Coordinates of C-alpha atoms and ligand atoms in Angstrom, one line a residue:
M1 CA 67.8 82.9 96.3
T2 CA 66.6 85.9 97.4
T3 CA 65.5 88.6 94.7
K4 CA 65.0 92.2 94.7
F5 CA 61.7 91.7 92.4
K6 CA 58.5 91.5 95.0
K7 CA 56.1 91.9 92.4
A8 CA 55.8 90.1 88.8
F9 CA 57.1 91.8 85.4
R10 CA 54.5 94.0 83.8
N11 CA 54.8 96.1 80.3
C12 CA 55.3 99.6 80.7
E13 CA 51.9 100.9 79.4
Y14 CA 51.6 103.3 76.6
F15 CA 50.6 107.1 76.5
D16 CA 47.0 107.7 75.1
Y17 CA 47.7 111.0 72.8
S18 CA 43.9 111.6 73.0
K19 CA 44.5 113.0 76.5
D20 CA 45.3 116.4 76.4
E21 CA 47.7 115.9 79.2
H22 CA 49.5 113.2 77.3
K23 CA 49.2 115.2 74.0
N24 CA 50.6 118.3 75.6
S25 CA 53.5 116.8 77.3
M26 CA 54.5 115.3 74.2
L27 CA 54.3 118.8 72.0
E28 CA 56.2 120.6 74.8
A29 CA 59.1 117.7 74.2
I30 CA 58.9 118.4 70.5
A31 CA 59.5 122.0 70.9
K32 CA 62.1 121.4 73.4
T33 CA 63.9 119.2 71.1
K34 CA 63.6 121.6 68.3
S35 CA 65.6 124.0 70.6
E36 CA 68.4 122.0 70.9
F37 CA 68.7 120.8 67.4
G38 CA 72.5 121.3 65.8
K39 CA 74.0 120.6 69.3
E40 CA 77.3 118.8 69.8
Y41 CA 77.3 115.3 71.3
P42 CA 80.6 113.4 72.6
Q43 CA 82.5 110.3 71.4
V44 CA 83.0 108.2 75.0
V45 CA 86.1 106.5 74.7
G46 CA 86.2 105.2 78.6
P47 CA 86.3 107.7 81.0
V48 CA 87.2 110.4 78.1
K49 CA 84.4 112.0 76.1
R50 CA 85.6 113.9 73.1
W51 CA 83.5 116.5 71.2
D52 CA 84.4 117.6 67.7
K53 CA 83.1 120.7 66.0
D54 CA 84.6 120.6 62.6
P55 CA 81.4 119.1 60.5
K56 CA 84.6 117.7 58.3
Y57 CA 85.2 115.3 61.3
C58 CA 81.8 114.9 62.2
I59 CA 78.4 112.8 61.7
S60 CA 75.3 115.2 61.1
S61 CA 72.1 113.5 61.8
Y62 CA 69.3 115.2 59.9
N63 CA 65.2 114.8 60.4
P64 CA 64.3 112.5 57.5
S65 CA 60.9 114.8 57.7
N66 CA 62.6 117.8 56.7
K67 CA 66.3 117.4 55.4
T68 CA 67.3 120.9 56.4
E69 CA 66.8 120.2 60.2
L70 CA 70.2 119.4 62.2
I71 CA 69.3 117.4 64.7
G72 CA 72.8 117.0 66.1
M73 CA 76.4 116.4 65.3
V74 CA 78.5 113.5 67.0
P75 CA 82.7 112.9 65.8
K76 CA 83.1 110.6 63.4
G77 CA 85.2 108.0 65.0
T78 CA 88.5 106.5 63.6
Q79 CA 90.0 102.9 63.9
E80 CA 92.2 104.4 66.6
N81 CA 89.3 105.4 68.9
A82 CA 87.9 101.8 68.2
K83 CA 91.4 100.5 69.7
D84 CA 90.9 102.9 72.6
A85 CA 87.6 102.3 73.4
L86 CA 88.3 98.5 73.3
D87 CA 91.6 98.9 75.5
A88 CA 89.3 100.7 78.0
A89 CA 86.8 98.3 78.0
T90 CA 89.0 95.5 78.6
K91 CA 90.7 97.2 81.7
T92 CA 87.2 98.0 82.8
F93 CA 85.8 94.4 82.8
E94 CA 88.5 93.6 85.3
T95 CA 86.4 95.8 87.9
W96 CA 83.0 95.8 86.2
K97 CA 82.7 92.1 86.6
R98 CA 83.5 91.6 90.3
V99 CA 80.7 94.1 91.1
P100 CA 78.1 92.7 92.8
I101 CA 74.9 91.7 90.9
E102 CA 72.7 93.4 93.3
K103 CA 74.7 96.6 92.7
R104 CA 74.4 96.3 88.9
I105 CA 70.7 95.7 89.0
D106 CA 70.5 98.9 91.0
I107 CA 72.0 100.8 88.2
M108 CA 69.2 99.2 85.6
L109 CA 66.8 100.1 87.9
N110 CA 67.9 103.8 88.7
A111 CA 68.2 104.2 84.6
R112 CA 64.5 102.8 84.3
K113 CA 63.5 105.2 86.7
L114 CA 65.3 108.2 84.8
L115 CA 64.1 107.0 81.8
I116 CA 60.2 107.0 83.0
E117 CA 60.8 110.6 84.1
R118 CA 62.4 111.5 80.5
R119 CA 59.8 109.2 78.5
H120 CA 58.4 112.3 76.5
E121 CA 61.9 113.5 75.7
F122 CA 63.2 110.2 74.4
N123 CA 59.8 109.8 72.5
A124 CA 60.5 113.3 70.9
Y125 CA 64.2 112.5 69.7
C126 CA 62.8 109.2 68.0
V127 CA 60.1 110.9 66.4
L128 CA 62.4 114.0 65.1
E129 CA 65.8 111.8 64.6
S130 CA 64.2 108.6 63.3
G131 CA 60.9 109.8 61.4
Q132 CA 58.4 107.5 63.9
T133 CA 55.0 108.4 64.3
W134 CA 54.4 109.5 68.0
N135 CA 52.7 106.0 68.8
E136 CA 55.6 104.0 67.5
A137 CA 58.1 106.0 69.3
D138 CA 56.1 105.5 72.5
G139 CA 55.7 101.8 71.9
E140 CA 59.8 101.8 71.7
V141 CA 60.6 103.9 74.7
A142 CA 58.3 101.7 76.7
E143 CA 60.0 98.8 75.2
T144 CA 63.3 99.9 76.8
I145 CA 62.0 100.7 79.9
D146 CA 61.0 97.1 79.7
F147 CA 64.5 95.6 78.5
L148 CA 65.8 97.3 81.9
D149 CA 63.2 95.9 84.2
F150 CA 63.0 92.5 82.5
Y151 CA 66.5 91.9 81.5
S152 CA 67.4 92.8 85.3
R153 CA 65.3 90.1 86.8
H154 CA 66.6 87.4 84.4
A155 CA 70.5 88.4 85.0
E156 CA 69.6 87.9 88.9
K157 CA 68.4 84.4 88.1
W158 CA 71.5 83.7 86.0
C159 CA 73.9 84.8 87.8
A160 CA 73.0 82.8 91.0
K161 CA 74.9 79.8 92.0
R162 CA 73.1 76.7 90.6
K163 CA 72.9 73.4 91.9
V164 CA 74.4 70.3 90.1
T165 CA 73.6 66.7 90.9
A166 CA 74.8 65.5 94.1
K167 CA 77.8 63.1 94.7
A168 CA 78.5 61.7 98.1
D169 CA 82.2 62.9 98.4
E170 CA 81.9 66.1 96.6
E171 CA 80.4 69.5 97.0
G172 CA 79.6 71.2 93.5
F173 CA 78.1 74.0 91.7
L174 CA 77.6 75.8 88.4
Q175 CA 77.7 79.3 88.0
Y176 CA 77.4 81.6 85.1
I177 CA 79.9 84.2 84.6
P178 CA 80.3 87.4 81.9
L179 CA 82.1 86.7 78.4
G180 CA 84.2 90.1 78.4
V181 CA 84.3 92.7 76.0
G182 CA 81.6 93.1 73.2
A183 CA 81.0 95.2 70.5
V184 CA 77.3 96.2 70.2
I185 CA 75.9 97.1 66.8
P186 CA 72.7 98.1 66.4
P187 CA 70.4 99.3 63.4
W188 CA 68.8 103.0 62.9
N189 CA 64.8 101.7 62.7
Y190 CA 64.6 101.3 66.4
P191 CA 67.6 103.4 67.7
C192 CA 66.5 103.8 71.5
A193 CA 65.1 99.9 71.9
I194 CA 67.2 98.0 70.2
L195 CA 70.1 99.8 71.0
A196 CA 69.4 99.7 74.7
G197 CA 68.3 96.0 74.7
L198 CA 72.1 95.3 73.0
I199 CA 73.7 97.4 75.7
I200 CA 71.5 96.5 78.7
A201 CA 71.7 92.4 78.7
P202 CA 75.4 91.9 78.3
V203 CA 76.1 94.8 81.0
V204 CA 74.0 94.1 83.6
A205 CA 75.3 90.4 83.1
G206 CA 78.8 91.9 83.6
N207 CA 80.3 92.4 80.4
T208 CA 81.7 95.9 79.1
V209 CA 80.9 96.9 75.8
V210 CA 81.7 99.3 73.0
V211 CA 78.7 100.6 71.3
K212 CA 78.9 101.6 67.2
P213 CA 75.4 103.6 67.1
A214 CA 74.0 103.3 63.2
S215 CA 75.0 106.5 61.6
D216 CA 71.5 107.7 60.7
T217 CA 70.6 108.0 64.8
P218 CA 73.8 108.5 67.0
V219 CA 71.8 111.2 69.2
I220 CA 69.2 109.0 70.5
G221 CA 71.8 106.5 71.0
Y222 CA 73.9 109.0 73.0
K223 CA 71.1 110.0 74.9
F224 CA 70.9 106.4 76.1
V225 CA 74.2 106.2 77.0
E226 CA 74.2 109.3 78.9
L227 CA 71.4 108.4 81.1
L228 CA 72.9 105.0 82.0
E229 CA 76.1 107.5 83.3
Q230 CA 73.3 109.8 85.1
A231 CA 72.0 106.3 86.6
G232 CA 75.6 105.2 88.3
L233 CA 77.0 103.4 85.7
P234 CA 80.9 103.7 86.0
L235 CA 82.6 105.1 82.9
G236 CA 84.1 102.6 81.1
V237 CA 81.8 100.1 81.0
V238 CA 80.1 101.4 77.9
S239 CA 81.8 103.1 75.4
F240 CA 80.2 104.9 72.3
V241 CA 82.0 105.3 69.5
P242 CA 79.7 106.6 66.3
G243 CA 81.6 105.9 63.2
S244 CA 81.0 104.1 59.5
G245 CA 80.4 100.5 59.6
K246 CA 83.2 99.7 57.2
E247 CA 85.6 101.5 59.4
V248 CA 84.5 101.6 63.2
G249 CA 82.3 98.2 62.7
E250 CA 85.0 96.1 60.9
Y251 CA 87.5 97.1 63.6
L252 CA 85.5 96.1 66.5
V253 CA 84.6 93.0 64.7
N254 CA 88.2 91.8 63.9
S255 CA 89.7 92.7 66.9
P256 CA 91.1 90.0 69.0
K257 CA 90.0 91.9 72.3
T258 CA 86.5 91.2 71.1
R259 CA 84.8 88.2 73.0
F260 CA 81.1 88.6 71.4
I261 CA 79.3 90.9 68.9
A262 CA 75.7 91.6 69.6
F263 CA 74.4 92.9 66.3
T264 CA 71.1 93.7 64.7
G265 CA 70.9 94.8 61.0
S266 CA 70.6 93.5 57.4
R267 CA 71.0 90.0 56.2
D268 CA 74.1 90.9 54.2
V269 CA 76.0 93.1 56.8
G270 CA 75.4 89.9 59.2
V271 CA 76.4 87.1 57.0
H272 CA 79.7 89.5 56.3
I273 CA 80.1 89.7 60.1
Y274 CA 79.7 86.2 60.9
E275 CA 82.7 85.4 58.2
S276 CA 85.0 88.0 59.2
L277 CA 84.5 86.6 63.1
A278 CA 85.2 83.2 62.5
K279 CA 89.0 84.0 61.5
Q280 CA 91.5 83.8 64.2
Q281 CA 93.6 86.7 64.9
E282 CA 96.9 87.0 66.4
K283 CA 96.6 87.2 70.1
Q284 CA 93.1 85.8 70.1
V285 CA 92.3 83.3 72.6
W286 CA 88.8 82.3 72.2
L287 CA 86.3 81.5 69.4
K288 CA 84.0 84.9 69.4
R289 CA 80.2 84.5 70.2
F290 CA 77.9 86.3 67.4
I291 CA 74.4 87.4 68.4
A292 CA 72.7 88.4 65.5
E293 CA 69.2 89.4 64.5
M294 CA 68.9 89.9 60.9
G295 CA 66.1 90.6 57.8
G296 CA 62.5 89.3 57.5
K297 CA 60.1 88.7 54.4
N298 CA 57.1 88.2 56.8
A299 CA 54.0 86.9 55.6
H300 CA 50.3 87.3 56.6
I301 CA 48.4 83.6 55.4
I302 CA 44.5 85.0 54.8
D303 CA 42.3 82.0 54.6
S304 CA 39.1 81.5 53.0
E305 CA 37.7 81.0 56.6
C306 CA 38.7 84.1 58.3
Y307 CA 37.0 87.2 59.5
L308 CA 38.2 89.5 56.5
E309 CA 37.8 92.8 58.3
S310 CA 40.5 92.0 61.0
A311 CA 42.7 90.3 58.3
V312 CA 42.5 93.7 56.3
L313 CA 43.3 95.8 59.2
G314 CA 45.8 93.8 60.9
T315 CA 47.6 93.5 57.5
M316 CA 47.4 97.2 56.8
Q317 CA 49.0 98.0 60.2
A318 CA 51.6 95.2 59.8
A319 CA 52.4 96.3 56.6
F320 CA 52.7 100.2 57.1
G321 CA 53.2 100.6 60.7
R322 CA 56.8 102.5 60.7
Q323 CA 56.5 103.1 56.9
G324 CA 57.4 99.3 56.7
Q325 CA 60.7 99.5 58.4
K326 CA 60.4 97.0 61.0
C327 CA 62.1 93.7 60.5
S328 CA 58.6 92.1 61.5
S329 CA 56.9 94.0 58.9
C330 CA 54.5 92.3 56.8
S331 CA 55.7 92.4 53.5
R332 CA 53.4 89.5 51.6
A333 CA 49.9 88.8 52.0
I334 CA 49.3 85.4 50.9
V335 CA 45.5 85.1 49.9
D336 CA 43.2 82.3 49.5
E337 CA 41.8 82.6 46.0
T338 CA 38.3 82.4 47.3
V339 CA 38.5 85.7 49.4
Y340 CA 41.4 87.3 47.1
D341 CA 39.3 89.9 45.2
K342 CA 37.1 91.1 48.3
F343 CA 40.2 91.3 50.4
V344 CA 42.3 93.4 48.0
D345 CA 39.1 95.9 47.5
M346 CA 38.8 96.3 51.0
L347 CA 42.6 96.6 52.0
V348 CA 43.3 99.3 49.3
E349 CA 40.0 101.4 50.2
K350 CA 41.1 101.3 53.8
T351 CA 45.0 102.0 52.9
R352 CA 43.9 105.0 50.6
Q353 CA 42.7 106.9 54.0
L354 CA 46.8 106.9 55.6
K355 CA 47.8 109.9 55.3
V356 CA 51.6 110.4 55.2
G357 CA 53.5 113.3 56.2
P358 CA 56.2 114.6 58.8
S359 CA 56.2 112.4 61.8
E360 CA 55.8 115.4 64.4
D361 CA 52.5 116.3 63.0
F362 CA 50.1 113.5 65.3
A363 CA 47.5 113.5 62.2
N364 CA 50.1 111.5 60.2
N365 CA 50.0 108.0 60.0
L366 CA 53.0 107.4 58.1
G367 CA 56.3 109.6 58.8
P368 CA 59.4 109.4 56.4
V369 CA 61.4 106.7 55.5
I370 CA 65.1 106.7 57.1
N371 CA 67.0 108.4 54.1
K372 CA 67.7 109.2 50.5
Q373 CA 69.3 105.7 50.0
A374 CA 66.6 104.1 51.7
F375 CA 64.0 106.4 49.4
D376 CA 65.8 105.1 46.3
K377 CA 66.2 101.5 47.0
I378 CA 62.2 101.5 48.0
C379 CA 61.0 103.1 45.1
Q380 CA 63.2 101.0 42.7
Y381 CA 61.6 97.5 44.3
I382 CA 58.3 99.7 43.5
C383 CA 59.3 100.1 39.7
I384 CA 60.6 96.5 39.4
G385 CA 56.8 95.8 41.4
S386 CA 54.9 97.6 38.8
A387 CA 56.2 95.0 36.3
Q388 CA 55.8 91.9 38.5
G389 CA 52.3 92.6 39.3
K390 CA 49.5 95.5 39.2
I391 CA 49.9 98.6 41.6
V392 CA 46.5 99.2 43.4
A393 CA 47.4 101.6 46.1
G394 CA 50.1 104.1 46.6
G395 CA 53.4 104.0 44.2
R396 CA 54.8 107.3 44.2
G397 CA 57.5 109.0 46.7
D398 CA 58.3 112.7 47.0
F399 CA 61.6 113.9 48.3
G400 CA 61.3 117.3 48.3
K401 CA 61.3 118.4 51.6
G402 CA 61.4 114.4 53.2
Y403 CA 61.8 111.1 52.5
F404 CA 58.0 110.2 51.9
I405 CA 56.6 107.2 50.2
E406 CA 52.8 106.4 49.9
P407 CA 51.6 103.4 51.1
T408 CA 51.9 100.9 48.2
I409 CA 50.2 97.8 47.3
I410 CA 51.0 95.6 44.5
K411 CA 48.7 92.7 43.5
D412 CA 48.9 89.6 41.5
V413 CA 52.4 89.1 42.6
A414 CA 54.0 85.6 41.9
W415 CA 55.3 84.0 45.0
N416 CA 59.1 83.2 43.8
S417 CA 59.1 86.9 41.7
T418 CA 61.7 89.8 43.3
I419 CA 59.3 91.6 45.4
A420 CA 58.0 88.6 47.1
Q421 CA 61.5 87.2 48.1
E422 CA 64.0 90.1 48.8
E423 CA 63.6 92.5 52.0
I424 CA 62.5 95.6 50.8
F425 CA 62.5 97.3 54.2
G426 CA 59.4 100.1 53.4
P427 CA 55.9 100.3 53.0
V428 CA 55.4 98.0 50.2
L429 CA 53.2 95.1 50.4
A430 CA 53.0 92.3 47.5
V431 CA 49.7 90.2 47.7
I432 CA 49.9 86.6 46.2
K433 CA 47.1 84.3 45.4
A434 CA 47.1 81.0 46.4
K435 CA 44.6 78.1 45.7
N436 CA 44.2 76.6 49.1
F437 CA 45.8 76.6 52.6
D438 CA 48.7 74.1 51.9
E439 CA 50.0 76.0 48.9
A440 CA 49.5 79.4 50.8
L441 CA 51.8 77.6 53.9
K442 CA 54.6 76.5 51.0
M443 CA 54.6 79.9 49.7
A444 CA 55.0 81.3 53.0
N445 CA 58.1 79.2 53.7
S446 CA 59.9 80.1 50.1
T447 CA 61.9 82.5 51.5
E448 CA 65.6 82.6 52.7
Y449 CA 64.1 84.2 55.9
G450 CA 62.3 83.1 58.9
L451 CA 61.3 85.9 61.5
T452 CA 57.6 86.7 61.9
G453 CA 54.3 85.3 60.3
G454 CA 50.7 85.9 60.7
V455 CA 47.6 83.5 60.1
Y456 CA 44.1 84.4 59.7
T457 CA 41.7 81.6 60.0
Q458 CA 39.0 80.2 62.1
N459 CA 39.7 76.5 61.3
E460 CA 41.3 74.9 64.0
E461 CA 43.3 72.4 61.9
K462 CA 44.6 74.6 59.8
L463 CA 45.8 76.9 63.1
E464 CA 47.6 73.5 64.1
R465 CA 49.2 73.0 60.9
A466 CA 50.7 76.6 60.8
I467 CA 52.1 75.8 64.5
R468 CA 53.6 72.9 63.0
D469 CA 55.0 74.1 59.9
F470 CA 55.2 77.8 59.4
H471 CA 58.9 77.8 60.2
V472 CA 59.2 81.4 61.4
G473 CA 60.6 82.5 64.9
N474 CA 57.5 84.4 65.8
L475 CA 54.1 83.0 64.9
Y476 CA 51.0 84.9 65.3
L477 CA 47.2 83.8 64.8
N478 CA 44.5 86.0 63.9
R479 CA 46.6 89.2 64.7
K480 CA 49.1 91.2 63.1
C481 CA 52.6 89.9 62.8
T482 CA 54.2 93.0 64.5
G483 CA 54.1 94.6 67.6
A484 CA 55.9 91.9 70.0
L485 CA 56.3 93.0 73.5
V486 CA 59.0 92.2 75.9
G487 CA 58.0 88.9 78.0
V488 CA 55.1 87.9 76.2
H489 CA 56.3 87.4 72.9
P490 CA 60.1 86.8 72.8
F491 CA 61.7 87.6 69.6
G492 CA 64.0 86.3 67.1
G493 CA 64.1 84.3 63.9
F494 CA 65.2 81.5 61.8
N495 CA 67.4 81.0 58.6
H496 CA 68.8 84.2 57.3
S497 CA 66.6 86.1 60.0
G498 CA 69.6 85.7 62.4
T499 CA 70.4 83.4 65.2
D500 CA 67.5 83.2 67.0
S501 CA 68.7 85.0 70.5
K502 CA 65.0 85.9 71.2
T503 CA 65.4 89.4 72.7
G504 CA 62.9 90.0 75.3
G505 CA 63.2 86.3 76.2
P506 CA 63.5 84.6 79.7
E507 CA 67.2 83.3 78.0
Y508 CA 68.4 86.4 76.2
V509 CA 71.0 87.1 79.1
L510 CA 72.6 84.0 78.6
N511 CA 73.7 85.1 75.3
F512 CA 76.3 87.0 77.4
L513 CA 77.3 84.6 79.9
Q514 CA 79.6 81.2 80.3
A515 CA 79.0 78.5 82.3
K516 CA 81.9 77.2 85.1
T517 CA 81.7 74.4 87.1
V518 CA 83.1 73.9 90.4
G519 CA 83.3 70.5 92.1
R520 CA 85.3 70.1 95.2
K521 CA 86.2 67.0 97.3
V522 CA 84.9 66.9 100.8
R523 CA 86.6 63.5 102.1
Ligands
NAP1 P1 72.7 97.6 58.4 O1 73.0 98.4 57.0 O2 73.0 96.1 58.4 O3 73.4 98.1 59.3 C1 73.3 97.9 60.9 C2 74.4 98.3 61.8 O4 76.1 97.6 61.4 C3 74.8 99.6 61.4 O5 75.1 100.2 62.7 C4 75.9 99.9 60.5 O6 76.6 101.0 60.4 C5 77.0 98.7 60.8 N1 77.7 98.1 59.6 C6 77.5 98.4 58.5 N2 78.3 97.6 57.8 C7 79.4 96.9 58.8 C8 80.6 96.2 58.5 N3 80.9 95.9 57.4 N4 80.7 95.9 59.8 C9 80.3 96.2 61.4 N5 79.4 96.8 61.1 C10 78.6 97.3 60.1 O7 71.1 97.9 58.6 P2 70.1 99.0 58.9 O8 69.9 99.5 57.5 O9 70.7 99.7 59.9 O10 68.7 98.1 59.4 C11 67.8 97.5 58.7 C12 68.3 96.2 58.8 O11 68.2 95.6 60.1 C13 66.7 95.2 58.0 O12 67.6 94.2 57.3 C14 65.9 94.9 58.9 O13 65.2 93.9 58.7 C15 67.1 94.5 60.0 N6 66.8 94.6 61.5 C16 66.0 93.2 62.2 C17 65.7 93.0 63.7 C18 65.4 92.1 64.2 O14 65.2 91.8 65.4 N7 65.9 90.5 63.2 C19 65.7 94.0 64.1 C20 65.7 95.5 63.5 C21 66.0 95.6 62.1 P3 76.3 102.2 59.4 O15 75.2 102.6 60.5 O16 77.3 103.2 59.8 O17 76.5 101.7 58.2
MG2 MG1 72.3 100.9 56.9

């Protein structure tokens, strides 16, 4: 097979904001983004772009650090818009699937080039629309750049004709072909990288999609769709219909025109979609494919035989990075009783030094949570937690200007209590005491999820046991359980954490392909 890619894949490097050059570019990008506040962005249905200036029919996206700042508005889509978008995607699929893979890859690599040029701008939008700190935003946009490269390489490989076992009187081959029209339904917590990843992989493989962005972050979503158009993607390959999950999301899931659903979000919504798509609709002629990444209740195991300082730092970063709003966030620290008190003291001391405030200020370590609903839900869990354990750090929230919650540590929590079992999705860590490593492993495996996990120990035999028995899709040894890198840590979980589709993995593109076998009689 000839390949376009002469060099091995390498992850995009991060900006270093201690350098004036990077810092000043980001400050400029933030100022420019602010000068664009309040703009209207369109819905894209096939070749048609539609604006709506009437706030009654718009989704208004606000800065979670400052509720009065309107980032932008998009039209609130209806079921009719979703239907038109699916019709357009169905029509465009007939031409897009015949565009040679080399050409489809060229468009993705153009988009990568454009995104590298506009990196600071995308970073600034992530900071202002979804409340991420600078470094978090930079990591996310770097991941998007990686996806454009990585999925293109693997699409090239998977879309090539493949050999089958030889037979004397036949010539045969196997070829992967695209599925058809997909519904892309991403969450708000990685508004650029997850949305982009769910688009790039199916589209480079020859499918067309209708994207319904999360209602909290439609502006970044539009910016990425627009970037693909600027890179040369024909209109109609990606439609963009913001709207509510209940209205637009459900319509896309249930339509007989939808061949697959690429979803990332909560357990409840994922399970609901799984149930609905199993129902055969009138005129539907396939079983829909479901690619789902869902919630987590991830744990770090802190063993008696570990470097405590590294365990403390890793746990603090994994629990409170992105305000604990990562599917991979550590929300349980399961600590051996012999080091329990020391670990808690060290963690509390370090956590108290973290600064919470508007994410546009680089000095802040934690920004806001995404909205009032999330704020209320997290505060409610803290309240429940105060009865199920002892709050030793944080515990307070402030929604005066934005939705800020202190990084909160609750110790002496029982492994089976609510706050040790349910996904909180905020800066709240439950600390649980274990008698020994075996008990810690059992506790770690006790939830309905199985996304990420971390184990801190210098004991080789225990590490081996964790590799064998800790039932998570992404296991990390002597490092934090967040921060998966494209290609390095293919990502996705077990049980109610999803379908283990492994984003950023070499087989991810296969989720959007089906194999066709051809056997030809030669004599
Ligand atoms: P969510 O509430 O489940 O929403 C996800 C998406 O589904 C949004 O676009 C939402 O639209 C849409 N939706 C809601 N109801 C729907 C329905 N009935 N039919 C079709 N679509 C519907 O999740 P979220 O709050 O945005 O994100 C946080 C969750 O995502 C957490 O549970 C987190 O663990 C999970 N997550 C998992 C991964 C992973 O890789 N495993 C990565 C990131 C996040 P609206 O915005 O309009 O409601
Ligand atoms: Mg939501």
